[in-house]
mmCIF file of C-alpha atoms and ligand atoms in Angstrom:
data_model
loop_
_atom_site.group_PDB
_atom_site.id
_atom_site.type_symbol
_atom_site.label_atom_id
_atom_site.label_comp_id
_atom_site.label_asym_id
_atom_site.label_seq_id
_atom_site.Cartn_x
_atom_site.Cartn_y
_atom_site.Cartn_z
ATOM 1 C CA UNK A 1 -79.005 -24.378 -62.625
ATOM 2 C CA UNK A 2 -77.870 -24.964 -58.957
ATOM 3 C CA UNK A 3 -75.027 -23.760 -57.439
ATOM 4 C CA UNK A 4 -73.580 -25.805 -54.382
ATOM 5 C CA UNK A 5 -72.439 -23.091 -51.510
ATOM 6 C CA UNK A 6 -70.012 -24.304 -48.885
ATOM 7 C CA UNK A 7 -68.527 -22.150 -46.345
ATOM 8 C CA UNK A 8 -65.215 -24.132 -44.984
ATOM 9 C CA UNK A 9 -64.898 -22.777 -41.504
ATOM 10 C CA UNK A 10 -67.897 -24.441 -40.441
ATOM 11 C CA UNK A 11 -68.482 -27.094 -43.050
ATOM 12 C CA UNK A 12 -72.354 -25.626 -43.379
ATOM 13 C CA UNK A 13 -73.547 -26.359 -47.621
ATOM 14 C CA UNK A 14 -76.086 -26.014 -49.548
ATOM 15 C CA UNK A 15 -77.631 -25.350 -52.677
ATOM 16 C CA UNK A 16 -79.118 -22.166 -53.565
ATOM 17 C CA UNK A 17 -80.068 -20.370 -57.254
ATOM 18 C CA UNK A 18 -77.987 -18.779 -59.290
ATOM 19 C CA UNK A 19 -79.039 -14.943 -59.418
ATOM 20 C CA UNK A 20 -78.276 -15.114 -55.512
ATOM 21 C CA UNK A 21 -76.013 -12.531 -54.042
ATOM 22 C CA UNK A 22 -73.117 -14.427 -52.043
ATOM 23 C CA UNK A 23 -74.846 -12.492 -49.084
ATOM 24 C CA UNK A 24 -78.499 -13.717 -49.261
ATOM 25 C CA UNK A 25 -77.180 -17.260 -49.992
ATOM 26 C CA UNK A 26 -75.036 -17.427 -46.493
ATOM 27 C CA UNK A 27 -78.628 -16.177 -44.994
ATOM 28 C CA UNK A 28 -79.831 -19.142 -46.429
ATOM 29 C CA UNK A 29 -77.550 -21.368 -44.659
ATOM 30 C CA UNK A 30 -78.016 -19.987 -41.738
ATOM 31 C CA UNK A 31 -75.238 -17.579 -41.541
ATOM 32 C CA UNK A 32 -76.291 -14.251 -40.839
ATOM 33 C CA UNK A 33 -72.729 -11.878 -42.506
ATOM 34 C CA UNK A 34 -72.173 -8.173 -40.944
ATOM 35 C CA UNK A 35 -73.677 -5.897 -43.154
ATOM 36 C CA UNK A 36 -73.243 -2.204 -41.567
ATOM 37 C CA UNK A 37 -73.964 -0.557 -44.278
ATOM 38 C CA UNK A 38 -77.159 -2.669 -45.532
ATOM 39 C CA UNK A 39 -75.782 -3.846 -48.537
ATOM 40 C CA UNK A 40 -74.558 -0.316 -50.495
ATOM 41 C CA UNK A 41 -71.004 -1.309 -50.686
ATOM 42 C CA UNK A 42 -70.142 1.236 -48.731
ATOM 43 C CA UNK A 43 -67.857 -0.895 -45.704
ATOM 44 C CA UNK A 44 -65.793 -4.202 -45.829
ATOM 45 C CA UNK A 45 -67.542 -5.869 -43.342
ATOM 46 C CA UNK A 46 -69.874 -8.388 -45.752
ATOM 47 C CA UNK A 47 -66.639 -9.403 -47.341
ATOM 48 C CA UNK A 48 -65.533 -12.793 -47.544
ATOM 49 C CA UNK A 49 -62.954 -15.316 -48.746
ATOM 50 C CA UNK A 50 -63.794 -16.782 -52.285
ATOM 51 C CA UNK A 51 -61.502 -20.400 -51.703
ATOM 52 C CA UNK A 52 -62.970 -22.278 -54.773
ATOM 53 C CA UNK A 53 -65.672 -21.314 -57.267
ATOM 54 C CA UNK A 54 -64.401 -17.630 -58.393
ATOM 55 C CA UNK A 55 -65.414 -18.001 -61.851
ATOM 56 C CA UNK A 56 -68.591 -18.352 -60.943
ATOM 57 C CA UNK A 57 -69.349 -14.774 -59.810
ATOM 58 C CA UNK A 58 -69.856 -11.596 -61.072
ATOM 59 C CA UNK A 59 -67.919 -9.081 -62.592
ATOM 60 C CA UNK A 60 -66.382 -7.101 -59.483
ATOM 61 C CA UNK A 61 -67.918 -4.044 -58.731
ATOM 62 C CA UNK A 62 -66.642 -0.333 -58.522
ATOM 63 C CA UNK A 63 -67.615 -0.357 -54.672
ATOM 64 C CA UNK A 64 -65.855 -3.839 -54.639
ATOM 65 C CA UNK A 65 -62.252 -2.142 -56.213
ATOM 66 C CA UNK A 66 -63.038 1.267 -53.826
ATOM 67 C CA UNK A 67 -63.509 -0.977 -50.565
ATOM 68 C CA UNK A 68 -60.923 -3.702 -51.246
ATOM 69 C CA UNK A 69 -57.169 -3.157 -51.254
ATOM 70 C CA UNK A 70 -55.359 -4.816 -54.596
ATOM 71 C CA UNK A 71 -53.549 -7.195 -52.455
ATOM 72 C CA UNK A 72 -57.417 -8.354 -50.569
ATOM 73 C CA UNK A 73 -58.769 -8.702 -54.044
ATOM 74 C CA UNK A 74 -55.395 -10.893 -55.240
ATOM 75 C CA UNK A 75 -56.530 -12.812 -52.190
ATOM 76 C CA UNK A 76 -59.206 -13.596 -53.596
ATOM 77 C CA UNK A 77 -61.556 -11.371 -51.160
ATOM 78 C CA UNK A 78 -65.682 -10.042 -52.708
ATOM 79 C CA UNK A 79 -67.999 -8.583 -50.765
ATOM 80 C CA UNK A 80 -70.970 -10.755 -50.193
ATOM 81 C CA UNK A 81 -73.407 -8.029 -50.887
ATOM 82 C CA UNK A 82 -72.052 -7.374 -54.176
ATOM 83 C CA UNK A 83 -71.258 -10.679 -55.839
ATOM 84 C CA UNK A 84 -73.784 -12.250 -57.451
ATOM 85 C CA UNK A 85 -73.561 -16.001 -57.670
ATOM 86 C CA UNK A 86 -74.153 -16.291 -62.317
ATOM 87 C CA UNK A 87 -73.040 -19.997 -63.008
ATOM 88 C CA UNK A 88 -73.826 -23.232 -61.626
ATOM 89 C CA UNK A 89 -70.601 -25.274 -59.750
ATOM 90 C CA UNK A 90 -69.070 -25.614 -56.518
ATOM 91 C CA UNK A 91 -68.674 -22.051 -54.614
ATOM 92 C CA UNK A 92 -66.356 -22.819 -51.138
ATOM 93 C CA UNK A 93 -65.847 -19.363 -49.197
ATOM 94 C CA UNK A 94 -65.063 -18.167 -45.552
ATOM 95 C CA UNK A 95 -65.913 -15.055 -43.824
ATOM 96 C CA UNK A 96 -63.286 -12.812 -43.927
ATOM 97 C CA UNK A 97 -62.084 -12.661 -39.958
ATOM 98 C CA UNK A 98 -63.274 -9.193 -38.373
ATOM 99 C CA UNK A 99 -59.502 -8.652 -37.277
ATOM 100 C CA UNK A 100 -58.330 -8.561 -40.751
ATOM 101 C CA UNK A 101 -61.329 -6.272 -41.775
ATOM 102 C CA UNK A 102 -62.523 -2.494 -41.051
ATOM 103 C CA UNK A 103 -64.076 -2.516 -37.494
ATOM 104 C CA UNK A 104 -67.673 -1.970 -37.356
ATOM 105 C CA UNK A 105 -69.225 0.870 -35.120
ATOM 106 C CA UNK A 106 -70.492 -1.671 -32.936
ATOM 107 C CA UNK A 107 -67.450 -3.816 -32.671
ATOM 108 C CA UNK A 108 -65.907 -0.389 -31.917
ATOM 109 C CA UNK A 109 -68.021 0.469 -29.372
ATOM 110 C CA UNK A 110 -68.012 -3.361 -27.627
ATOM 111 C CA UNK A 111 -64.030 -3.087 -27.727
ATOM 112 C CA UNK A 112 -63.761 0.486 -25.820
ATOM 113 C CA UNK A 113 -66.289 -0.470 -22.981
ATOM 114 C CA UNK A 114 -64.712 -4.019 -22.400
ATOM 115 C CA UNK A 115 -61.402 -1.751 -22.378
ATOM 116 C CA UNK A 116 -62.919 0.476 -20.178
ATOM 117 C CA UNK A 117 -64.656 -2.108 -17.640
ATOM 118 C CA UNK A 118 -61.060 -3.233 -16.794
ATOM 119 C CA UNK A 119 -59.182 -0.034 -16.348
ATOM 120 C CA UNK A 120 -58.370 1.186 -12.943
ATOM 121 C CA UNK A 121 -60.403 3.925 -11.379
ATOM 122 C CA UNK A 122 -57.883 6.751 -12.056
ATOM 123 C CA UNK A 123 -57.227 5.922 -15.683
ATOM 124 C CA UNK A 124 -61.088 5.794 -15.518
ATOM 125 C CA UNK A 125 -61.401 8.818 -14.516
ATOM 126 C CA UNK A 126 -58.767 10.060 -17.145
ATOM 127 C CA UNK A 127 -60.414 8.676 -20.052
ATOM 128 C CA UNK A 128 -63.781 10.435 -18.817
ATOM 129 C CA UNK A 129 -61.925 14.239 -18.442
ATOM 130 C CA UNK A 130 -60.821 13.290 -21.896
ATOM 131 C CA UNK A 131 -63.561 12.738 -23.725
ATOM 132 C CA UNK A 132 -65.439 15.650 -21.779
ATOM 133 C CA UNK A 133 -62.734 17.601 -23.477
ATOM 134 C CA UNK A 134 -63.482 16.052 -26.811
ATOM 135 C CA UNK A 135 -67.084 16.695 -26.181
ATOM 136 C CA UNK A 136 -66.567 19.861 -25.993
ATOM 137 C CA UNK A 137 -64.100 20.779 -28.570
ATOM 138 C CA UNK A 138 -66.917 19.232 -30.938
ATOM 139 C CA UNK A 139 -69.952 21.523 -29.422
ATOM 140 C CA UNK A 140 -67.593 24.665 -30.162
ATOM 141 C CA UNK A 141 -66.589 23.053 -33.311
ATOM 142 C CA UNK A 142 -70.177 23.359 -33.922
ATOM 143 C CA UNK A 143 -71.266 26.420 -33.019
ATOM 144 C CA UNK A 144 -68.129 27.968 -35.034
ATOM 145 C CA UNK A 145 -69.348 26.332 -37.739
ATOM 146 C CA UNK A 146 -73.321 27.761 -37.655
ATOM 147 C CA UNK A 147 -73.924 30.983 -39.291
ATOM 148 C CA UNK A 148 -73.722 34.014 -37.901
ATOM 149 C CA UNK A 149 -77.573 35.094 -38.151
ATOM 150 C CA UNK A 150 -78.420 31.609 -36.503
ATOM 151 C CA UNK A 151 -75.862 32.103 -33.437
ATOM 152 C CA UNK A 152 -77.408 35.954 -32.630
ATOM 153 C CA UNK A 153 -80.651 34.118 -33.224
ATOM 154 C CA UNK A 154 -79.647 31.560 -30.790
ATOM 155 C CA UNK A 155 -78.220 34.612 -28.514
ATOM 156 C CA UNK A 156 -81.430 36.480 -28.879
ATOM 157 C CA UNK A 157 -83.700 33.534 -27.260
ATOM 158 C CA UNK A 158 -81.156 32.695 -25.113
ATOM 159 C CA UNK A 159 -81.358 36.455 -23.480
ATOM 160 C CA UNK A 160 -84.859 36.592 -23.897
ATOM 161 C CA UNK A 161 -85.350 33.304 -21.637
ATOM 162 C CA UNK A 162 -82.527 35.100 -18.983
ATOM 163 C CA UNK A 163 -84.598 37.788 -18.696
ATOM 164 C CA UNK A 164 -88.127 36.462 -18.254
ATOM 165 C CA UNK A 165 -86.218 34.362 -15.666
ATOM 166 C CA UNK A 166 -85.096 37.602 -13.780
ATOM 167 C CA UNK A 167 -88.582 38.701 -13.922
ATOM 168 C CA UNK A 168 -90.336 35.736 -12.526
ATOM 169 C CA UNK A 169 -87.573 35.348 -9.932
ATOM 170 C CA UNK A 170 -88.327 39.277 -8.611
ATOM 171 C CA UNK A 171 -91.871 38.953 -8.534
ATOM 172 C CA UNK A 172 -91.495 35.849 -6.533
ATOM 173 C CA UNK A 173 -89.682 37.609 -3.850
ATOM 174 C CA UNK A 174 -91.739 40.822 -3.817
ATOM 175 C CA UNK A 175 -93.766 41.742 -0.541
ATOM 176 C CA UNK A 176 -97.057 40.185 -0.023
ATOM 177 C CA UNK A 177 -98.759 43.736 -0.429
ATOM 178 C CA UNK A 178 -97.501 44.667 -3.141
ATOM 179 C CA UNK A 179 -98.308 41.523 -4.927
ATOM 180 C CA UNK A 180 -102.112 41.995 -3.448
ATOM 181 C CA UNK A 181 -101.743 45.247 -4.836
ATOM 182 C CA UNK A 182 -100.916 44.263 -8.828
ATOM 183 C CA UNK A 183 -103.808 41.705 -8.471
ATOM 184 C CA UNK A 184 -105.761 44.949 -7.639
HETATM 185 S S1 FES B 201 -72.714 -4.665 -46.441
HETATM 186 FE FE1 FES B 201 -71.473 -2.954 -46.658
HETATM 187 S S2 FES B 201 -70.375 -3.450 -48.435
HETATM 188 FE FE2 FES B 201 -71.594 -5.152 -48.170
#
């Protein structure tokens, strides 16, 4: 049996099979949902508004009851990636708005630099110094974190390289002779 998919935002339909996750069947119509992280049920950003056709789905999953609040799921809220479309009728959903969702890395990341592009140059500047600072809280973070045999081992190259350094430096500045003379 077929199961009639409508997405009310944009008035797209049409009909896919049943056995289709809500996600692959919005593919199918053209509309490409976030998926960050590929379909494990591990964000919120597949998740969309079931309006009409909620007995038609699956059983909601345990990443479904971990990733959406009780009041999202009273709401009537799945995640596409998870749902599974069982019975044939008349599904009507939306996409739930990215505002009213978990941020994804890349929204994120488009948000700071757009914030950033408009700042003036010393609050620029500011926000730079501070995430040097972060930076390197992070890096010694790190390093604290590393075992002790790997941080002398770390230690131990990082002398070794000083002193071949020293080395190659003095013989650079040694007399002409004397270098003639070595090569002797
Ligand atoms: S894509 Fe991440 S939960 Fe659906």
């Amino acid at each position: 049996m077929s199961v009639n998919v409508e997405f009310a935002s944009d008035g797209r339909q049409g009909i896919v099979a049943e056995g289709t996750y809500i996600w692959d069947a919005a593919k199918r119509l053209g509309l490409r949902l976030p998926a960050e992280c590929g379909g494990r049920g591990e964000c919120d950003t597949c998740a969309v508004i079931v309006r009409e056709g909620m007995t038609l789905l699956s059983e909601l999953t345990n990443a479904e009851r971990t990733r959406l609040s009780p009041e999202r799921l009273a709401a009537g809220e799945r995640l596409s990636c998870q749902a599974k479309i069982e019975r044939g009728g008349t599904l009507v959903l939306d996409p739930v708005p990215a505002t009213e969702r978990a941020e994804t890395t890349e929204e994120t990341k488009r948000d700071f630099s757009t914030e950033f592009r408009h700042l003036p140059f010393d609050k620029k500047l500011a926000t730079l110094v501070e995430l040097e600072v972060i930076a390197a809280a992070q890096t010694f973070k790190a390093v604290a974190e590393l075992p002790s045999a790997l941080i002398q081992k770390g230690l131990g190259v990082m002398a070794a390289y000083g002193r071949a350094r020293e080395q190659r430096q003095r013989a650079e500045h040694r007399p002409a002779e004397e270098q003639t003379e070595k090569q002797d």
